[in-house]
Coordinates of C-alpha atoms in Angstrom, one line a residue:
Chain A
M281 CA 46.4 115.5 5.5
V282 CA 47.8 112.1 4.8
A283 CA 50.4 112.9 1.1
I284 CA 51.0 109.6 -1.0
C285 CA 52.8 109.3 -3.6
V286 CA 52.5 106.9 -6.9
P287 CA 53.9 105.4 -9.6
E288 CA 51.0 105.1 -12.0
P289 CA 47.7 107.3 -12.4
D290 CA 46.2 104.1 -11.7
D291 CA 47.8 103.9 -8.9
A292 CA 46.1 107.1 -7.6
A293 CA 41.8 106.3 -9.3
A294 CA 42.2 102.9 -7.3
L295 CA 42.6 105.2 -4.2
G296 CA 39.4 106.7 -5.3
E297 CA 38.1 104.1 -3.6
I298 CA 39.3 103.9 -0.3
A299 CA 37.7 104.8 3.1
G300 CA 39.8 108.0 4.4
H301 CA 39.9 109.3 0.5
A302 CA 38.8 113.1 1.8
R303 CA 42.0 112.7 4.0
L304 CA 44.6 111.5 1.2
T305 CA 46.4 114.2 -1.1
I306 CA 47.3 111.8 -3.7
L307 CA 51.1 112.7 -6.2
V308 CA 52.3 110.7 -9.2
W309 CA 55.2 110.3 -9.9
D310 CA 57.0 107.7 -11.1
G311 CA 61.3 109.1 -10.2
S312 CA 61.5 109.8 -13.7
G313 CA 61.7 113.3 -14.6
P314 CA 61.1 116.6 -12.6
A315 CA 59.4 115.9 -8.7
P316 CA 55.3 117.3 -8.3
D317 CA 55.0 119.8 -6.3
G318 CA 54.2 118.7 -2.7
I319 CA 57.3 115.7 -2.5
G320 CA 58.0 116.9 0.8
E321 CA 55.3 116.0 2.7
V322 CA 55.1 112.8 1.3
E323 CA 54.8 109.9 4.0
F324 CA 53.9 107.4 1.3
L325 CA 55.4 106.4 -1.4
V326 CA 54.9 103.1 -4.0
G327 CA 57.6 102.0 -5.5
P328 CA 57.8 101.6 -9.4
Y329 CA 58.2 98.2 -10.1
M330 CA 61.4 97.2 -9.7
G331 CA 62.5 99.9 -8.5
G332 CA 62.5 102.6 -12.1
A333 CA 63.6 105.5 -11.8
F334 CA 64.0 106.0 -8.1
G335 CA 67.7 106.3 -6.5
P336 CA 68.5 107.2 -3.3
E337 CA 68.3 111.2 -4.6
N338 CA 64.0 111.4 -5.3
L339 CA 63.9 109.0 -1.3
A340 CA 65.6 112.5 -0.5
L341 CA 63.0 115.0 -1.1
M342 CA 60.6 112.7 0.8
P343 CA 62.0 113.9 4.5
R344 CA 58.7 113.0 6.2
L345 CA 58.1 109.3 4.1
R346 CA 57.5 106.6 6.6
V347 CA 56.4 104.0 4.2
I348 CA 57.4 102.2 1.2
Q349 CA 55.0 99.7 -0.2
L350 CA 56.0 97.9 -3.1
F351 CA 53.9 95.5 -6.1
S352 CA 56.4 92.7 -6.3
A353 CA 57.0 90.1 -3.8
G354 CA 61.0 91.0 -4.3
V355 CA 62.9 93.8 -3.0
E356 CA 66.4 93.2 -3.3
P357 CA 67.1 96.6 -5.2
W358 CA 64.8 98.3 -2.9
L359 CA 66.7 97.2 0.0
P360 CA 69.3 99.3 0.2
L361 CA 67.8 102.0 -0.5
V362 CA 65.3 102.3 2.5
P363 CA 66.0 104.8 5.2
D364 CA 66.6 104.4 8.5
G365 CA 63.4 104.8 10.4
V366 CA 61.4 103.8 6.9
V367 CA 58.9 100.6 6.7
L368 CA 58.9 98.6 3.6
C369 CA 55.8 97.0 2.5
N370 CA 56.4 93.8 -0.8
G371 CA 53.4 92.7 -3.1
R372 CA 53.5 89.2 -1.2
G373 CA 49.6 87.9 -3.1
V374 CA 50.0 90.6 -5.9
H375 CA 51.7 88.5 -8.3
G376 CA 52.0 84.7 -6.6
G377 CA 49.1 82.9 -7.9
S378 CA 50.3 84.1 -11.5
T379 CA 53.9 83.3 -11.3
A380 CA 52.9 79.5 -9.5
E381 CA 50.3 79.4 -12.7
L382 CA 53.6 80.2 -15.2
G383 CA 55.6 77.8 -12.9
L384 CA 53.5 75.2 -13.2
A385 CA 52.6 76.0 -16.9
G386 CA 55.5 75.5 -18.0
L387 CA 56.4 72.2 -16.1
L388 CA 53.2 71.1 -17.3
A389 CA 53.8 72.2 -21.8
L390 CA 57.9 70.0 -21.2
L391 CA 56.4 66.7 -19.3
H392 CA 53.9 66.9 -22.4
R393 CA 55.8 68.5 -24.9
L394 CA 54.3 71.4 -26.4
P395 CA 57.0 73.1 -27.4
D396 CA 57.1 69.5 -29.8
Y397 CA 53.5 69.5 -30.6
L398 CA 54.0 73.4 -31.7
S399 CA 56.5 72.8 -34.0
D400 CA 54.5 69.9 -35.7
Q401 CA 51.4 72.4 -35.6
H402 CA 53.6 75.0 -38.3
H403 CA 54.2 72.3 -39.4
A404 CA 50.2 70.8 -40.0
R405 CA 52.2 67.3 -38.8
W406 CA 49.8 64.6 -37.1
D407 CA 52.6 62.8 -35.4
P408 CA 51.0 61.5 -32.4
Q409 CA 54.5 60.3 -29.9
R410 CA 55.1 57.7 -27.0
G411 CA 54.4 60.3 -23.7
G412 CA 57.3 61.7 -21.2
P413 CA 56.0 61.2 -17.2
D414 CA 52.9 63.6 -16.2
L415 CA 52.8 64.0 -12.6
D416 CA 51.3 61.1 -11.0
D417 CA 53.7 59.3 -8.3
R418 CA 55.9 61.4 -9.6
R419 CA 58.0 63.3 -7.0
V420 CA 58.0 67.3 -6.7
L421 CA 60.9 69.8 -4.4
L422 CA 59.4 73.1 -3.5
L423 CA 62.6 74.9 -3.3
G424 CA 60.1 77.6 -0.9
A425 CA 57.3 77.0 1.6
G426 CA 55.7 80.4 0.5
D427 CA 51.9 81.5 -1.5
I428 CA 53.8 80.4 -5.0
A429 CA 55.5 77.2 -3.4
Q430 CA 52.3 76.6 -1.9
R431 CA 49.9 76.6 -4.7
V432 CA 52.0 74.5 -7.1
A433 CA 52.5 71.8 -4.2
T434 CA 48.9 72.0 -4.1
A435 CA 48.2 71.9 -7.9
V436 CA 50.4 69.3 -8.6
E437 CA 49.4 66.8 -5.8
V438 CA 45.3 67.0 -8.1
F439 CA 47.5 64.8 -10.3
G440 CA 49.4 62.6 -7.5
A441 CA 52.4 63.6 -7.6
R442 CA 54.6 63.5 -4.0
T443 CA 55.9 66.7 -2.8
H444 CA 57.8 67.8 0.3
F445 CA 59.1 71.3 1.4
V446 CA 62.1 73.1 1.5
A447 CA 62.9 76.7 3.0
R448 CA 65.6 78.6 4.8
T449 CA 64.1 77.6 8.6
E450 CA 62.6 73.7 9.1
R451 CA 59.5 74.1 10.7
E452 CA 56.3 71.5 10.4
G453 CA 56.3 69.6 7.0
V454 CA 59.4 71.8 5.6
S455 CA 63.3 70.6 5.1
A456 CA 66.4 73.1 6.1
L457 CA 67.6 74.4 3.1
A458 CA 70.5 73.5 4.3
E459 CA 70.0 70.3 4.3
V460 CA 69.0 70.0 0.3
A461 CA 71.4 68.2 -0.9
G462 CA 70.8 64.9 0.9
L463 CA 67.4 65.6 -0.9
L464 CA 68.2 65.7 -4.2
G465 CA 68.6 62.5 -6.2
D466 CA 65.4 60.9 -5.2
Q467 CA 63.4 63.8 -7.0
D468 CA 61.8 63.7 -10.4
V469 CA 61.2 68.1 -10.3
V470 CA 62.7 70.9 -9.0
V471 CA 60.7 74.2 -8.7
V472 CA 62.5 77.1 -7.1
A473 CA 60.0 80.0 -5.5
L474 CA 62.7 80.9 -3.0
P475 CA 63.9 84.7 -2.9
L476 CA 66.9 85.9 -3.6
T477 CA 69.0 86.5 -1.0
A478 CA 73.1 85.9 0.3
A479 CA 72.1 82.2 1.0
T480 CA 70.4 81.6 -2.0
E481 CA 72.0 82.9 -4.3
G482 CA 74.1 80.2 -6.2
L483 CA 72.3 77.6 -5.1
V484 CA 71.6 76.0 -7.3
D485 CA 74.7 75.3 -9.0
A486 CA 76.7 72.5 -10.6
Q487 CA 76.8 70.5 -7.6
F488 CA 72.7 70.9 -6.4
L489 CA 71.7 70.1 -10.3
A490 CA 74.8 67.2 -10.9
A491 CA 72.8 65.1 -7.8
L492 CA 70.2 65.6 -9.5
P493 CA 68.5 61.9 -11.4
D494 CA 69.1 61.8 -15.0
G495 CA 65.9 63.5 -16.7
A496 CA 64.8 65.8 -13.6
V497 CA 62.9 68.9 -15.1
L498 CA 64.3 72.0 -12.9
V499 CA 61.6 75.3 -12.9
N500 CA 62.8 78.8 -11.7
V501 CA 60.2 80.9 -11.3
S502 CA 62.4 83.2 -9.0
R503 CA 65.5 84.8 -9.3
G504 CA 68.0 84.2 -11.9
R505 CA 70.8 84.9 -9.5
I506 CA 69.6 81.1 -7.4
V507 CA 70.8 79.2 -10.4
D508 CA 74.5 79.3 -11.6
T509 CA 73.4 79.8 -15.6
D510 CA 76.7 77.6 -17.4
A511 CA 76.3 74.8 -15.2
L512 CA 72.9 74.6 -16.1
L513 CA 73.7 75.3 -19.6
A514 CA 76.1 72.2 -19.8
E515 CA 72.9 70.1 -18.3
L516 CA 70.6 70.7 -20.9
T517 CA 73.4 70.5 -23.7
R518 CA 74.1 66.9 -22.9
G519 CA 70.1 66.4 -22.3
R520 CA 71.3 64.6 -18.4
L521 CA 68.1 68.3 -17.2
S522 CA 65.1 69.9 -19.0
A523 CA 64.2 72.8 -18.0
F524 CA 61.5 75.9 -17.6
L525 CA 63.3 79.5 -16.6
D526 CA 60.9 82.7 -16.4
V527 CA 64.2 84.1 -14.7
V528 CA 67.8 84.4 -16.2
E529 CA 70.2 86.2 -15.2
P530 CA 71.8 88.4 -16.8
E531 CA 68.0 89.3 -18.1
P532 CA 66.9 91.2 -20.2
L533 CA 68.9 87.3 -21.5
P534 CA 71.3 89.0 -24.4
A535 CA 70.6 87.6 -28.0
D536 CA 74.0 86.4 -28.4
H537 CA 74.1 84.3 -24.9
P538 CA 74.4 80.0 -25.6
L539 CA 70.9 79.6 -23.4
W540 CA 69.2 81.3 -26.3
R541 CA 69.4 77.9 -28.1
A542 CA 70.1 75.4 -25.3
P543 CA 68.3 72.8 -25.6
N544 CA 65.5 70.5 -23.5
L545 CA 65.2 75.0 -22.3
L546 CA 61.7 76.7 -22.5
L547 CA 62.3 80.6 -21.9
T548 CA 60.2 83.2 -21.0
P549 CA 61.1 86.4 -20.5
H550 CA 60.6 87.1 -16.8
V551 CA 56.9 87.5 -16.9
G552 CA 55.3 85.6 -14.1
G553 CA 54.3 88.2 -12.2
G554 CA 53.1 90.1 -15.7
S555 CA 49.2 88.7 -16.4
S556 CA 46.2 90.9 -16.1
G557 CA 44.9 90.3 -13.1
W558 CA 47.6 91.5 -11.4
R559 CA 46.5 94.8 -11.3
R560 CA 43.4 94.3 -9.6
R561 CA 45.2 92.8 -7.0
A562 CA 47.0 95.4 -6.7
E563 CA 45.3 97.7 -6.1
R564 CA 42.9 95.7 -3.5
L565 CA 46.5 95.7 -1.9
L566 CA 46.6 99.7 -2.0
Q567 CA 44.0 99.9 -1.6
A568 CA 43.6 97.7 2.5
Q569 CA 47.5 99.1 3.7
V570 CA 46.5 102.6 2.6
T571 CA 43.3 102.1 5.1
R572 CA 45.6 100.9 7.7
F573 CA 47.8 103.8 7.6
L574 CA 45.0 106.5 8.3
A575 CA 44.4 104.5 10.7
D576 CA 47.6 104.2 12.5
E577 CA 46.9 100.4 12.3
P578 CA 49.9 97.6 11.6
L579 CA 50.7 97.3 7.7
A580 CA 51.1 93.5 6.0
N581 CA 53.7 92.1 4.3
V582 CA 55.8 93.9 6.2
V583 CA 59.9 93.3 5.3
H584 CA 62.2 95.6 6.5
D585 CA 60.6 97.5 9.9
G586 CA 62.8 100.4 9.7
Y587 CA 65.3 100.2 12.0
Chain B
M84 CA 42.4 27.2 -16.7
V85 CA 40.6 30.8 -18.2
A86 CA 41.8 32.0 -21.4
I87 CA 43.1 35.4 -21.5
C88 CA 44.0 37.2 -25.2
V89 CA 46.0 40.8 -24.3
P90 CA 47.3 43.5 -27.0
E91 CA 50.9 43.2 -26.3
P92 CA 53.8 41.6 -24.9
D93 CA 54.3 43.9 -21.7
D94 CA 50.5 43.4 -20.3
A95 CA 51.1 39.4 -20.1
A96 CA 54.2 39.9 -17.9
A97 CA 52.0 42.3 -15.8
L98 CA 49.8 39.5 -15.8
G99 CA 52.8 36.7 -14.5
E100 CA 52.8 39.1 -10.8
I101 CA 48.5 38.3 -9.8
A102 CA 47.7 36.3 -7.2
G103 CA 45.9 32.9 -9.5
H104 CA 48.2 33.4 -12.3
A105 CA 49.2 29.6 -11.8
R106 CA 45.2 29.2 -13.2
L107 CA 45.6 31.5 -16.3
T108 CA 45.9 30.9 -19.9
I109 CA 48.2 34.0 -21.7
L110 CA 47.8 35.0 -25.4
V111 CA 48.8 38.1 -27.2
W112 CA 47.1 39.0 -30.1
D113 CA 46.2 42.3 -31.8
G114 CA 43.8 41.5 -33.9
S115 CA 46.3 41.5 -37.3
G116 CA 47.8 38.9 -38.5
P117 CA 46.8 34.9 -37.7
A118 CA 44.5 34.3 -34.8
P119 CA 46.5 32.7 -32.1
D120 CA 46.4 28.7 -31.4
G121 CA 43.7 28.6 -28.1
I122 CA 42.0 31.5 -29.2
G123 CA 38.2 29.7 -28.9
E124 CA 39.2 29.1 -25.5
V125 CA 39.1 32.3 -24.9
E126 CA 37.1 34.5 -22.2
F127 CA 38.4 38.1 -21.4
L128 CA 40.0 39.9 -24.5
V129 CA 41.9 43.1 -22.9
G130 CA 40.7 45.5 -26.7
P131 CA 43.3 47.0 -29.0
Y132 CA 43.8 51.1 -28.3
M133 CA 40.5 52.1 -30.7
G134 CA 39.7 49.2 -31.4
G135 CA 43.6 48.1 -33.5
A136 CA 42.7 45.6 -36.4
F137 CA 39.3 43.8 -34.2
G138 CA 35.7 43.5 -36.2
P139 CA 33.2 41.4 -35.6
E140 CA 34.6 38.3 -37.4
N141 CA 37.4 38.7 -34.4
L142 CA 35.4 37.6 -31.9
A143 CA 33.5 35.4 -33.7
L144 CA 36.6 33.9 -33.1
M145 CA 35.4 33.7 -29.3
P146 CA 32.6 31.7 -29.0
R147 CA 32.7 31.9 -24.5
L148 CA 34.3 35.4 -24.4
R149 CA 32.5 36.7 -21.1
V150 CA 34.3 40.2 -20.6
I151 CA 36.2 42.8 -22.6
Q152 CA 38.5 45.1 -21.3
L153 CA 40.0 48.3 -22.4
F154 CA 42.4 50.7 -21.4
S155 CA 40.4 54.2 -22.8
A156 CA 37.8 55.6 -21.7
G157 CA 35.9 55.9 -24.5
V158 CA 34.7 53.5 -26.4
E159 CA 32.6 53.6 -29.1
P160 CA 34.6 52.1 -32.2
W161 CA 33.7 48.8 -29.3
L162 CA 30.4 49.3 -28.8
P163 CA 29.0 48.1 -31.9
L164 CA 31.1 44.7 -31.7
V165 CA 30.1 43.5 -28.3
P166 CA 28.9 40.2 -28.9
D167 CA 25.2 39.0 -26.4
G168 CA 25.9 38.0 -23.3
V169 CA 29.7 40.1 -22.9
V170 CA 31.1 42.3 -20.0
L171 CA 32.1 45.8 -21.6
C172 CA 34.5 47.2 -18.7
N173 CA 36.0 51.2 -19.5
G174 CA 39.7 52.7 -18.5
R175 CA 38.8 54.7 -16.4
G176 CA 41.6 56.3 -14.4
V177 CA 43.8 55.3 -16.5
H178 CA 44.2 58.2 -18.9
G179 CA 41.5 61.0 -16.9
G180 CA 44.7 62.5 -14.8
S181 CA 47.4 62.9 -18.0
T182 CA 44.3 63.5 -19.7
A183 CA 43.0 66.7 -16.9
E184 CA 47.3 67.2 -16.3
L185 CA 47.6 67.9 -20.5
G186 CA 44.4 69.7 -20.9
L187 CA 45.1 72.0 -17.7
A188 CA 48.8 72.5 -19.9
G189 CA 47.0 73.8 -22.6
L190 CA 44.5 76.4 -21.1
L191 CA 48.0 77.6 -18.2
A192 CA 50.1 77.8 -22.7
L193 CA 47.5 79.9 -24.2
L194 CA 46.4 81.6 -20.6
H195 CA 50.7 82.8 -20.8
R196 CA 51.0 83.4 -23.9
L197 CA 53.7 80.2 -23.9
P198 CA 53.1 79.6 -27.9
D199 CA 54.1 83.5 -29.1
Y200 CA 57.4 82.8 -26.5
L201 CA 58.2 79.7 -27.8
S202 CA 58.8 81.5 -31.1
D203 CA 60.5 84.3 -29.3
Q204 CA 63.1 82.2 -27.8
H205 CA 63.8 80.7 -31.2
H206 CA 64.5 84.3 -32.5
A207 CA 66.3 85.6 -29.3
R208 CA 64.1 88.0 -28.2
W209 CA 63.3 89.1 -25.0
D210 CA 60.1 90.7 -24.8
P211 CA 58.2 90.7 -22.5
Q212 CA 54.4 91.5 -22.6
R213 CA 51.6 92.4 -21.0
G214 CA 50.2 89.3 -20.2
G215 CA 47.1 88.3 -20.3
P216 CA 44.1 87.0 -17.9
D217 CA 45.0 84.2 -15.1
L218 CA 42.9 81.7 -14.0
D219 CA 42.3 84.4 -10.3
D220 CA 38.5 85.2 -10.7
R221 CA 37.9 83.7 -14.2
R222 CA 35.2 81.1 -14.7
V223 CA 35.9 77.6 -15.6
L224 CA 32.3 76.2 -16.9
L225 CA 33.6 71.7 -16.7
L226 CA 32.0 70.5 -19.3
G227 CA 31.9 66.7 -17.7
A228 CA 31.8 65.7 -14.1
G229 CA 34.0 62.7 -13.9
D230 CA 37.3 62.0 -13.8
I231 CA 38.7 64.6 -15.7
A232 CA 36.6 67.4 -15.3
Q233 CA 36.8 66.6 -11.4
R234 CA 41.3 66.5 -12.0
V235 CA 41.0 69.9 -13.6
A236 CA 38.6 72.1 -11.6
T237 CA 40.7 71.1 -8.8
A238 CA 43.8 72.6 -10.2
V239 CA 42.1 75.9 -11.8
E240 CA 40.4 76.4 -8.1
V241 CA 43.9 76.4 -6.7
F242 CA 44.7 79.5 -8.5
G243 CA 41.0 81.5 -7.6
A244 CA 39.0 80.5 -10.6
R245 CA 35.2 79.5 -10.1
T246 CA 34.3 76.7 -11.6
H247 CA 30.8 75.0 -12.5
F248 CA 30.4 71.5 -13.8
V249 CA 27.4 70.2 -16.4
A250 CA 27.2 66.5 -17.1
R251 CA 23.8 64.6 -18.2
T252 CA 22.4 64.4 -15.4
E253 CA 22.1 67.0 -12.8
R254 CA 23.0 66.3 -9.0
E255 CA 23.5 68.6 -6.6
G256 CA 26.7 70.7 -8.2
V257 CA 26.3 69.9 -11.3
S258 CA 23.2 71.6 -13.7
A259 CA 22.1 69.4 -16.8
L260 CA 23.8 69.1 -19.9
A261 CA 19.8 70.8 -21.1
E262 CA 20.5 73.7 -19.3
V263 CA 23.6 74.7 -20.6
A264 CA 23.3 76.8 -23.8
G265 CA 21.9 79.2 -20.8
L266 CA 25.3 79.8 -19.0
L267 CA 27.4 79.8 -21.3
G268 CA 27.4 83.4 -21.6
D269 CA 29.3 83.7 -18.0
Q270 CA 32.2 81.6 -19.2
D271 CA 35.4 82.4 -19.4
V272 CA 36.6 78.4 -19.8
V273 CA 35.0 75.9 -21.0
V274 CA 37.1 72.6 -21.0
V275 CA 35.2 69.6 -22.9
A276 CA 35.3 66.5 -21.2
L277 CA 32.1 64.5 -22.1
P278 CA 32.3 60.7 -23.5
L279 CA 31.4 60.8 -27.0
T280 CA 27.0 60.0 -27.2
A281 CA 24.0 61.1 -29.7
A282 CA 23.7 63.6 -27.1
T283 CA 27.0 64.7 -27.4
E284 CA 28.1 65.0 -30.9
G285 CA 28.0 68.3 -32.3
L286 CA 27.2 70.1 -28.8
V287 CA 29.7 73.0 -29.1
D288 CA 28.2 73.8 -32.7
A289 CA 28.5 77.6 -33.6
Q290 CA 25.3 78.5 -31.9
F291 CA 26.8 77.4 -28.1
L292 CA 30.1 78.8 -29.4
A293 CA 28.9 82.3 -30.7
A294 CA 27.0 82.5 -27.1
L295 CA 30.6 82.5 -25.2
P296 CA 31.9 85.8 -25.1
D297 CA 34.7 87.5 -26.7
G298 CA 38.1 86.4 -25.1
A299 CA 36.7 82.7 -24.2
V300 CA 39.1 79.7 -24.5
L301 CA 37.4 76.8 -24.7
V302 CA 40.0 73.3 -24.7
N303 CA 38.5 70.1 -25.3
V304 CA 40.1 66.8 -24.3
S305 CA 37.5 64.1 -25.4
R306 CA 36.4 63.9 -28.8
G307 CA 36.7 65.8 -31.3
R308 CA 33.2 64.9 -32.8
I309 CA 31.7 67.0 -30.1
V310 CA 33.3 70.2 -30.7
D311 CA 31.4 71.7 -35.2
T312 CA 36.0 72.3 -36.3
D313 CA 34.4 74.4 -38.6
A314 CA 32.3 76.2 -36.5
L315 CA 35.6 76.8 -34.1
L316 CA 37.7 77.4 -37.3
A317 CA 35.3 80.9 -38.4
E318 CA 35.3 82.3 -34.2
L319 CA 39.4 81.7 -34.1
T320 CA 40.3 82.9 -37.5
R321 CA 38.0 86.4 -36.9
G322 CA 39.8 85.8 -33.3
R323 CA 36.9 86.6 -31.2
L324 CA 37.6 82.9 -28.9
S325 CA 40.9 81.4 -28.4
A326 CA 41.2 77.2 -28.1
F327 CA 43.8 73.6 -26.8
L328 CA 42.5 71.4 -28.6
D329 CA 44.0 68.0 -28.2
V330 CA 41.2 66.3 -30.3
V331 CA 39.6 66.8 -33.5
E332 CA 37.3 65.9 -36.1
P333 CA 38.5 64.5 -38.2
E334 CA 42.2 62.9 -36.7
P335 CA 44.1 62.1 -38.4
L336 CA 43.9 66.0 -39.5
P337 CA 45.1 65.9 -43.1
A338 CA 48.2 68.1 -43.9
D339 CA 45.8 70.3 -45.8
H340 CA 43.2 70.8 -43.6
P341 CA 43.1 75.0 -42.1
L342 CA 42.9 74.4 -38.9
W343 CA 46.6 73.9 -38.5
R344 CA 46.7 77.1 -39.9
A345 CA 44.6 78.9 -37.5
P346 CA 45.2 81.5 -35.0
N347 CA 44.2 81.4 -31.5
L348 CA 44.9 77.4 -31.6
L349 CA 46.6 74.8 -30.1
L350 CA 46.9 71.3 -30.6
T351 CA 48.4 68.2 -30.2
P352 CA 47.4 65.7 -31.6
H353 CA 45.5 63.4 -29.4
V354 CA 47.8 62.8 -26.9
G355 CA 46.2 63.2 -23.6
G356 CA 46.1 59.5 -22.5
G357 CA 49.5 58.8 -23.7
S358 CA 52.1 59.2 -21.3
S359 CA 53.9 57.3 -19.7
G360 CA 52.4 56.8 -16.1
W361 CA 49.2 55.1 -18.5
R362 CA 51.2 51.8 -18.9
R363 CA 51.7 51.3 -14.8
R364 CA 47.5 51.9 -14.1
A365 CA 47.0 50.0 -16.8
E366 CA 48.9 46.6 -15.5
R367 CA 47.2 47.7 -11.7
L368 CA 44.2 47.9 -13.6
L369 CA 44.4 44.6 -16.0
Q370 CA 46.1 43.0 -12.6
A371 CA 42.7 44.0 -10.2
Q372 CA 40.0 42.7 -12.8
V373 CA 41.4 39.1 -13.7
T374 CA 42.5 38.9 -10.4
R375 CA 38.2 39.9 -10.2
F376 CA 37.5 37.3 -12.5
L377 CA 39.0 34.7 -11.4
A378 CA 37.5 35.3 -7.9
D379 CA 33.9 35.2 -9.7
E380 CA 34.1 38.8 -8.2
P381 CA 31.9 41.7 -9.5
L382 CA 34.4 43.7 -11.6
A383 CA 34.6 47.5 -11.8
N384 CA 34.3 49.9 -15.2
V385 CA 31.2 48.2 -16.5
V386 CA 30.0 50.9 -19.2
H387 CA 27.3 47.4 -21.0
D388 CA 26.4 44.7 -18.8
G389 CA 25.7 42.3 -21.6
Y390 CA 22.0 41.9 -22.3

């Protein structure tokens, strides 16, 4: 028997559908409350979103643990917790499509003035404005070259935008992050879809923003700490840039934070991966990973190999 | 010399850049006020948006008229005005990209609850909601198979949606409009991007809407009269459907119309083609058409051949 611990009953139900199910013992625990019986046998742990209530003391109850599977793309709350010898896998693909959709939704909403028209709708005011720029022939810089960035790029190209990728490692069609400063003056839109690392934290600072041309749009659907909130607030307030942010620093944003009242900003509360489709995709990933684990096959989405 | 009449000084400036310009006499008239000198020589007329102030009496002043060029895709205000022997050309491609963008913007805004989050933003409220459906594996029916429909379809496919086209004429990959009733029960999203004709006026009526499954989303970026406003209002009010409308019947929507207060509706005031990019595309089209006209070459975008 192989013991698996999942955070929600839905996850346990999903495992009922995989081949080899008869060999599984399934525990449900999100790290809060007392540990269930049999926790010491767990080899495969599905971590709750953003770490949930899990800490080192929880993981210490699982001496046989070999895999931690997350459904998020970002792994930063978990990295310091991973015991030696345990493989950490992320949820690449689970939230990517939905996050890319939200990024595009926010970008298009800004370009096409949906916040203004929503206000007009509330006031029963039919007032067509001279439109802003559309995507045709606009230059869109993608910070990141993964699933989210690729989807956003493919979608904006449908409308005639010209795209350029930047990522940590230079490769064909992708510039190195170290060269990003020289590219900023030529961009109409910058989409942040990079993981949060020591190299990306604070990347979009006052100097980065100052290098963008007047009227440029910043989209962040990755992690708030990649953008210097105060520097962005200054650019929004003087009306030089506009932005769509699904992620901010800090989260949750306190009610008295000036970002709430910033002009030229559309803000959503970190819901990029939260569409209802993610559940189905998470179940497919979990089924595939557990099937591999039972068959001693290599796991997908490994971000930390245990040593 | 060939006399051309354009509605705005900007159009005249655009014609300054074409080959053969020396053979042109350019008049600027939008149909309001007195006709300019030389109107009787005009062979090529660029019509103002939606007909402007032009009526049969204006056109009667141009006995040598051979071409009416519009920048809109829809031609309905002009069709009854076109004199015998005059060719009518539309603006296919000028507004399509921008209109498709707006349709996608409205659809994504509804799916990702941007109106709710904008309201939260005004109230400094950080309140992530359980997300709605994203586009992954959703079924999107395109009414129309032209530039707008094709762009919307290609973009939603990037996010995993399954698309189906319906148009007047059945062909490979496109079902006939006559068969649309049988398709509606299987759709999550319907995007209206058909021209307004006798066959499409009132097409989306109470019966059409009733055939859609609960929770379906209607997008109309074409013409308001294709949708029965009262029937849609009833479905929105009972919360069974949601909609994004850039066009309504009537336009402008009177301040006391109940559609302004309908729930589950995002409404913009017929601005689909109005982004700033259209101007550049219109100028390119005008330059190309006048160049063809001067060279006696066949015109593009002919929707009415004069006889």
